[in-house]
XYZ file of C-alpha atoms in Angstrom:
334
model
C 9.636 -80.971 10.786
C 12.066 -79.839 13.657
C 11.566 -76.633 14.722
C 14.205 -73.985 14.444
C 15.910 -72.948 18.052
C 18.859 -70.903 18.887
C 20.877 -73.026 21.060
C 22.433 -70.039 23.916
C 25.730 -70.813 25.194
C 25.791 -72.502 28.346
C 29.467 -71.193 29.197
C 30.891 -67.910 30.000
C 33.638 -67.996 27.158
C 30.848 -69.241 24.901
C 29.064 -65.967 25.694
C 32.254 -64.288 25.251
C 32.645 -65.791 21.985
C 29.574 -64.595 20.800
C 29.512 -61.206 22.077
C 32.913 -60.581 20.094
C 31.028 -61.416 17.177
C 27.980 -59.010 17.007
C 27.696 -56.056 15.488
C 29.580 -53.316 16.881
C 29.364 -49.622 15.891
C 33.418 -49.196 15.600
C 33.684 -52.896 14.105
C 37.276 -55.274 15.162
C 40.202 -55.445 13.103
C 39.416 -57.875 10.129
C 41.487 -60.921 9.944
C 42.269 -63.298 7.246
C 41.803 -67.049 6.315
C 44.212 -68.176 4.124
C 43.847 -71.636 2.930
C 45.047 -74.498 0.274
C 42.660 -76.475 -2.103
C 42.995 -79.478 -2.985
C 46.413 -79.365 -5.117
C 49.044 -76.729 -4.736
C 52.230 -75.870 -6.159
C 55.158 -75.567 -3.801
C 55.489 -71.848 -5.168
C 51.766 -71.021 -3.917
C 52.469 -72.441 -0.452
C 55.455 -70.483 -0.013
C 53.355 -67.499 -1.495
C 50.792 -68.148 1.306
C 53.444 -68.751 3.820
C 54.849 -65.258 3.436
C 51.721 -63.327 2.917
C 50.079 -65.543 6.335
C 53.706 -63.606 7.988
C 52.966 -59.800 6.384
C 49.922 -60.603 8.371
C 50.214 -61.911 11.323
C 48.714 -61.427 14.112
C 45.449 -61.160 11.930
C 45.373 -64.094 10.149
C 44.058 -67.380 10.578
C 46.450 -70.044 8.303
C 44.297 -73.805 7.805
C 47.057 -76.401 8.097
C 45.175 -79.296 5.697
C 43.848 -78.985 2.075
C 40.163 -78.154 1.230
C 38.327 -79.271 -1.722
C 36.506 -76.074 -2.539
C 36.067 -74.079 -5.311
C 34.918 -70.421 -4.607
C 33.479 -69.321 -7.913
C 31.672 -72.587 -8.746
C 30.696 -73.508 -4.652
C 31.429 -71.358 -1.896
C 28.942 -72.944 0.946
C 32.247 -74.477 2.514
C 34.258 -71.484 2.521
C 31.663 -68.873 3.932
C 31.128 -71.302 6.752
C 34.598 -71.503 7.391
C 35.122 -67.793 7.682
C 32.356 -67.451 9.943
C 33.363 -70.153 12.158
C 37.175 -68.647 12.583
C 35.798 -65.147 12.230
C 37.283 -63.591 8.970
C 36.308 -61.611 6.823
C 38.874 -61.777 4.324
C 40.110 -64.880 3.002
C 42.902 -66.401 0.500
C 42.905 -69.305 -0.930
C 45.655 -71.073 -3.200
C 45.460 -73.940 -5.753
C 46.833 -74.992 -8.998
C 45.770 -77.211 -11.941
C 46.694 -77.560 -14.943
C 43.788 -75.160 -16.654
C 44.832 -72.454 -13.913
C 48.452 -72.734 -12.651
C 49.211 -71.150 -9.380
C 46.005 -69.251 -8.722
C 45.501 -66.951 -5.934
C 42.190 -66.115 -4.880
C 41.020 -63.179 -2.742
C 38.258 -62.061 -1.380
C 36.344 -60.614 1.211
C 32.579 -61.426 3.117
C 29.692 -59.538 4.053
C 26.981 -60.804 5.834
C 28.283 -63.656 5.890
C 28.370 -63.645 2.032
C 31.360 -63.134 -0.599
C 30.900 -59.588 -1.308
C 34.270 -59.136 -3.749
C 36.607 -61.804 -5.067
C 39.217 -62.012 -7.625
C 41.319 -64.590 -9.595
C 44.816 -64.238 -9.693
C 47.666 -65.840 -11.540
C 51.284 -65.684 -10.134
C 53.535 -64.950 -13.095
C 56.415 -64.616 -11.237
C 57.212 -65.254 -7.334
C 60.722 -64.511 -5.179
C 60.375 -65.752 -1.780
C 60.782 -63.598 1.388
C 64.132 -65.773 2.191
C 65.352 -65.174 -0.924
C 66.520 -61.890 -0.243
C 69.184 -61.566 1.681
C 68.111 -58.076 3.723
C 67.039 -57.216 7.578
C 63.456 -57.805 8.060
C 61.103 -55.297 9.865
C 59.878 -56.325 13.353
C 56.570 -57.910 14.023
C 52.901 -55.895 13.781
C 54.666 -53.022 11.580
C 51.796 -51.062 10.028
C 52.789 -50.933 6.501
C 53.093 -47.548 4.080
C 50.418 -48.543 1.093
C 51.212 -46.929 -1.817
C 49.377 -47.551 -5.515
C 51.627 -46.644 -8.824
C 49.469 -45.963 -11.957
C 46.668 -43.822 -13.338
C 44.556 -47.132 -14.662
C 43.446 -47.736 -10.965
C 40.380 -44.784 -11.465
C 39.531 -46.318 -15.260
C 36.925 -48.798 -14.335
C 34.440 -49.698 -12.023
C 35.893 -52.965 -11.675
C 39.753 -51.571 -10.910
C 38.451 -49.535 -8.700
C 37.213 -52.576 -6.582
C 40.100 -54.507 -7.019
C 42.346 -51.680 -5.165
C 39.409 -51.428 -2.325
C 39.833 -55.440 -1.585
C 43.564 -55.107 -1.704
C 43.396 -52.205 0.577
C 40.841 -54.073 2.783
C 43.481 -56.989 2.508
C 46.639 -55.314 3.542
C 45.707 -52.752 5.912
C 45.928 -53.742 9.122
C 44.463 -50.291 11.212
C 43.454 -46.627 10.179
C 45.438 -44.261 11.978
C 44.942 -40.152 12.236
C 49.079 -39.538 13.591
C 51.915 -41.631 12.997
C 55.516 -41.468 14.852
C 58.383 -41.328 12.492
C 60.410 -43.720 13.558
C 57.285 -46.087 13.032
C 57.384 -46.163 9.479
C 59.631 -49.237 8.912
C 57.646 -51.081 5.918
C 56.339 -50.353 2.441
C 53.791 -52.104 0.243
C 53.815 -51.293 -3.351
C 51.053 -52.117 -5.770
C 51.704 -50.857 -9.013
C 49.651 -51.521 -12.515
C 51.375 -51.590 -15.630
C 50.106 -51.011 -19.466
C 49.207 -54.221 -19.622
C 47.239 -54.709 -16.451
C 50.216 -56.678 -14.383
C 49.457 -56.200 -10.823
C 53.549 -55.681 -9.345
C 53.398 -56.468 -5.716
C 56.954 -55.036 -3.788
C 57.811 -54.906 -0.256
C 59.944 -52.804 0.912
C 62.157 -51.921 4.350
C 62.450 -48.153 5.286
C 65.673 -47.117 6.034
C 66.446 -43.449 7.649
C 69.712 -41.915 7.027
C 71.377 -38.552 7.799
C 71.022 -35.826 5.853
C 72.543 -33.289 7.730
C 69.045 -31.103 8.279
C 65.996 -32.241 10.654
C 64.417 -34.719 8.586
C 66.233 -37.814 7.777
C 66.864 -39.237 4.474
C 64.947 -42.165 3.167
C 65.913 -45.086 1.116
C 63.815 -48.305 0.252
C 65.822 -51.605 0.586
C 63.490 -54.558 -1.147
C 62.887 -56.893 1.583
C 60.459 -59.309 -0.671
C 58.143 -60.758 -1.236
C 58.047 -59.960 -4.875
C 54.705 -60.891 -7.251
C 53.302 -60.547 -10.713
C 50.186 -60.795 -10.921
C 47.670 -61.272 -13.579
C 43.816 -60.773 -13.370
C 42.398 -63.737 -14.778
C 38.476 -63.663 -12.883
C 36.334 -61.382 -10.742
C 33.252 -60.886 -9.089
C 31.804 -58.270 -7.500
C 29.323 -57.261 -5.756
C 26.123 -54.926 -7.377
C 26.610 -51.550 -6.742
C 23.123 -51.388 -4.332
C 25.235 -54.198 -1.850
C 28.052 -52.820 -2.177
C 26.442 -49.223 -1.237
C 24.768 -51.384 1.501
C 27.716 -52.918 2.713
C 30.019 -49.736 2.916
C 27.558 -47.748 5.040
C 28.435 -46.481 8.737
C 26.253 -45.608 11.441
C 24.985 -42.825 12.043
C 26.749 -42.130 15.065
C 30.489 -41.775 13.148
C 29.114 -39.556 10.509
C 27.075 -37.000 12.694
C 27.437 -33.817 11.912
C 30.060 -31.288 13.578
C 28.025 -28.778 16.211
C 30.291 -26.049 17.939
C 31.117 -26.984 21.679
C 29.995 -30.502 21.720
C 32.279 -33.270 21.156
C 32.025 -37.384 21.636
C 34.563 -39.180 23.568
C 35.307 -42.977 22.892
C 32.332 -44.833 24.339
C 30.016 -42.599 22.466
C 29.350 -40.213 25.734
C 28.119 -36.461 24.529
C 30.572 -33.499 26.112
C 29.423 -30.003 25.603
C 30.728 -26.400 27.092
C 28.088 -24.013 27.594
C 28.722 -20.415 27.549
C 26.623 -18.607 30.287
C 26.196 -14.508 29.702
C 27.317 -12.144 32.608
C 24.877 -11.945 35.554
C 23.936 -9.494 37.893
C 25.186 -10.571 41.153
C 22.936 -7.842 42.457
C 19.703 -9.211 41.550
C 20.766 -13.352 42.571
C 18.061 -14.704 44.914
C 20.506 -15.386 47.866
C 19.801 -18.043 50.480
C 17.734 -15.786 53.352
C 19.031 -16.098 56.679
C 18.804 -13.793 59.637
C 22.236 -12.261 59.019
C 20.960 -11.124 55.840
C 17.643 -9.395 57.355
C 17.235 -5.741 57.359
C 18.227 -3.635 60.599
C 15.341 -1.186 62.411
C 17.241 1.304 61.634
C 17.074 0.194 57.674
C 13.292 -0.515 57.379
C 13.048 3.573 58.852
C 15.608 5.230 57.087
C 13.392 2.921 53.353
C 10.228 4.192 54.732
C 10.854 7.628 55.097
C 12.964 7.740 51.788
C 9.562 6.326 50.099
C 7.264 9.151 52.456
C 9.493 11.591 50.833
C 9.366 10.166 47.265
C 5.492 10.339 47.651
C 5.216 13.985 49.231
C 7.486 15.252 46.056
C 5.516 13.387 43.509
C 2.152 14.847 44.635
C 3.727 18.520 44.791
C 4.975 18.294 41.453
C 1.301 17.230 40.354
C -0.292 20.317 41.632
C 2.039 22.440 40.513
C 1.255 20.974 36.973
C -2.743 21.603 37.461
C -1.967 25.038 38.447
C 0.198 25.729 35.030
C -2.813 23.968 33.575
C -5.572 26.579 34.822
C -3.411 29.803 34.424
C -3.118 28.852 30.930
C -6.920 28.081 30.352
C -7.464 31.451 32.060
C -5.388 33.373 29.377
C -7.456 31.623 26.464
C -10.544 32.777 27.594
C -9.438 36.381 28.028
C -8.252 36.354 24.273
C -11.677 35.079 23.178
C -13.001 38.470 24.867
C -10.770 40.726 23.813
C -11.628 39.110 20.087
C -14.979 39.691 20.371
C -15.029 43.627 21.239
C -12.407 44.176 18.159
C -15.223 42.821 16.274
C-alpha cells in the first residue's frame, strides 16, 4: 500500500497558491463556478452567460460541457470547485424529464452544504432590453418581496444561498452615488421565484435628496423550485460559526484595528507632583543653610511636645489631689 504524503510546493507561486487557500479568520470574497452539463438549451447558456456578467470579477465560467449530475454524483463537481477555488457554483442542463434546469449551490468543507433545483419558466436576455447598463463591479441593492420567505425552514435557506450567491461584499457605509443596481427576488402565492434587475436612476426633486426611479435593465427569470437539499441543522450551525475573535465582546476603551492588534486608552488619576521620586542630582541637594534651619524646626517641635506633656501630668496630680481631700471631708460628716 503507498503511503499517504503531502507533496509541498516546490515554487514560490505554488506556496502562494496555497496560502490563499487556508483558513483565514476574515475569509476572501467567494467566487462562483458556473458550468454546463452535458446538454443545454441555448436559453440556459444565455442564462449563464448573463448571470457569469452580474458576477464578474468573481466568477469562474468552464468553457466545455461536464457530464455530472449533482444530486445523483457530485465527486466531479466538489473537486472542481476546490481546484478553481469556489465556493458557490451553477450549473445548467436540460433534458427532456427536466427542461432548462438551473442548479445552485454552495460548499463547505469542501462538501455541498445547500443546493437547489431550479426550472426557468420564463427567460428575457440582458440584450434584450434596450436600456444603459451599470458599469462593471457595481455592488448591487438586494431586496426580497414577500412574507413566505420566514414560513419554512427550507425558504429560509433558499434566500441564505441566494444571498450567499449574489452578494458580492458586506459593507457598514455606502456613497450615494454608488447605488447604481438593484436585484429583486420576489415570491409569489404560488412559490414562483421572480428574479428582476434593475438600473438606479437619480433625478431632481428640487430638495437635497434626489428622486429615484428603477429602469429594468434585465435579466428577467421565473423560477420554479423543483429539488433541494440542505444541509442538517447541526452542519449548518457548524458551518455558519465565526471565530471568536469577530464576536468578542465590547469592553470600554479598547478597540481592534484590522490585523487583529489590541488598542486601549488608559485613564491615569491625578498625581501629586509633590510626592514624585525625582531623579537626585546635586542641584537638587539640600543647602547648609536648609539642613539647620529642618533641624532646629524639629528641636523646637520636640521641646513643645515635651512641655505640653508635663503640663498634662501636672493637671493630672492637682486633680488626684482634690479627690482625696473630698474622701476626708466625707468621712468627718460621717
Amino acid at each position: 500500500m503507498a503511503s499517504m504524503r503531502i507533496k509541498k510546493p516546490t515554487t514560490r507561486r505554488g506556496k502562494r497558491a496555497l496560502e490563499e487557500r487556508e483558513p483565514k479568520t476574515i475569509e476572501n470574497l467567494k467566487k462562483v463556478l458556473i458550468m454546463e452539463g452535458r446538454k443545454c438549451s441555448n436559453e440556459i447558456r444565455q442564462a449563464l452567460k448573463d448571470l457569469n456578467m452580474l458576477k464578474n470579477p468573481n466568477a469562474r465560467m468552464m468553457r466545455r460541457n461536464n457530464d455530472v449530475t449533482p444530486f445523483e454524483d457530485a465527486t466531479l463537481l466538489q473537486h472542481l470547485s476546490k481546484t478553481n477555488d469556489c465556493h458557490l457554483f451553477l450549473f445548467g442542463s436540460s433534458s427532456k424529464k427536466r427542461p432548462n434546469n438551473l442548479i445552485m449551490g454552495r460548499i463547505y468543507d469542501e462538501q455541498i452544504l445547500d443546493m437547489i433545483e431550479l426550472g426557468i419558466d420564463n427567460y428575457k436576455a440582458l440584450v434584450e432590453f434596450k436600456t444603459e447598463k451599470i458599469s462593471q463591479y457595481t455592488k448591487p441593492v438586494i431586496i426580497f418581496n414577500g412574507y413566505k420567505w420566514r414560513l419554512t425552514e427550507e425558504l429560509r435557506r433558499i434566500k441564505s444561498l441566494l444571498l450567499d450567491m449574489f452578494r458580492i461584499d458586506q459593507l457598514d457605509t455606502i456613497r450615494l452615488q454608488g447605488l447604481e443596481h438593484v436585484l429583486s427576488f420576489t415570491l409569489t402565492d404560488d412559490l414562483t421565484i421572480l428574479v428582476r434587475s434593475y438600473r438606479i436612476q437619480l433625478k431632481k426633486s428640487g430638495q437635497r435628496t434626489p428622486r429615484i426611479e428603477l429602469v429594468e435593465m434585465g435579466p428577467s427569470l421565473d423560477l420554479s423550485v423543483r429539488r433541494t437539499k440542505i444541509a442538517s441543522d447541526d452542519l449548518y450551525k457548524i458551518a455558519m460559526k465565526q471565530p471568536a475573535i469577530l464576536k468578542a465582546a465590547k469592553r470600554k476603551n479598547v478597540s481592534r484595528d484590522e490585523l487583529g492588534n489590541v488598542h486601549g486608552r488608559v485613564h491615569v488619576g491625578k498625581q501629586d507632583i509633590n510626592a514624585l521620586q525625582t531623579r537626585k542630582m546635586k542641584g537638587l541637594r539640600k543647602t547648609a543653610e536648609e539642613k539647620r534651619a529642618e533641624k532646629q524646626k524639629k528641636k523646637t517641635g520636640n521641646s513643645e511636645s515635651g512641655d505640653a506633656s508635663m503640663q498634662g501630668d501636672d493637671d493630672v496630680d492637682s486633680h488626684d489631689d482634690g479627690n482625696e481631700g473630698m474622701d476626708v471631708d466625707s468621712g468627718e460628716e460621717e
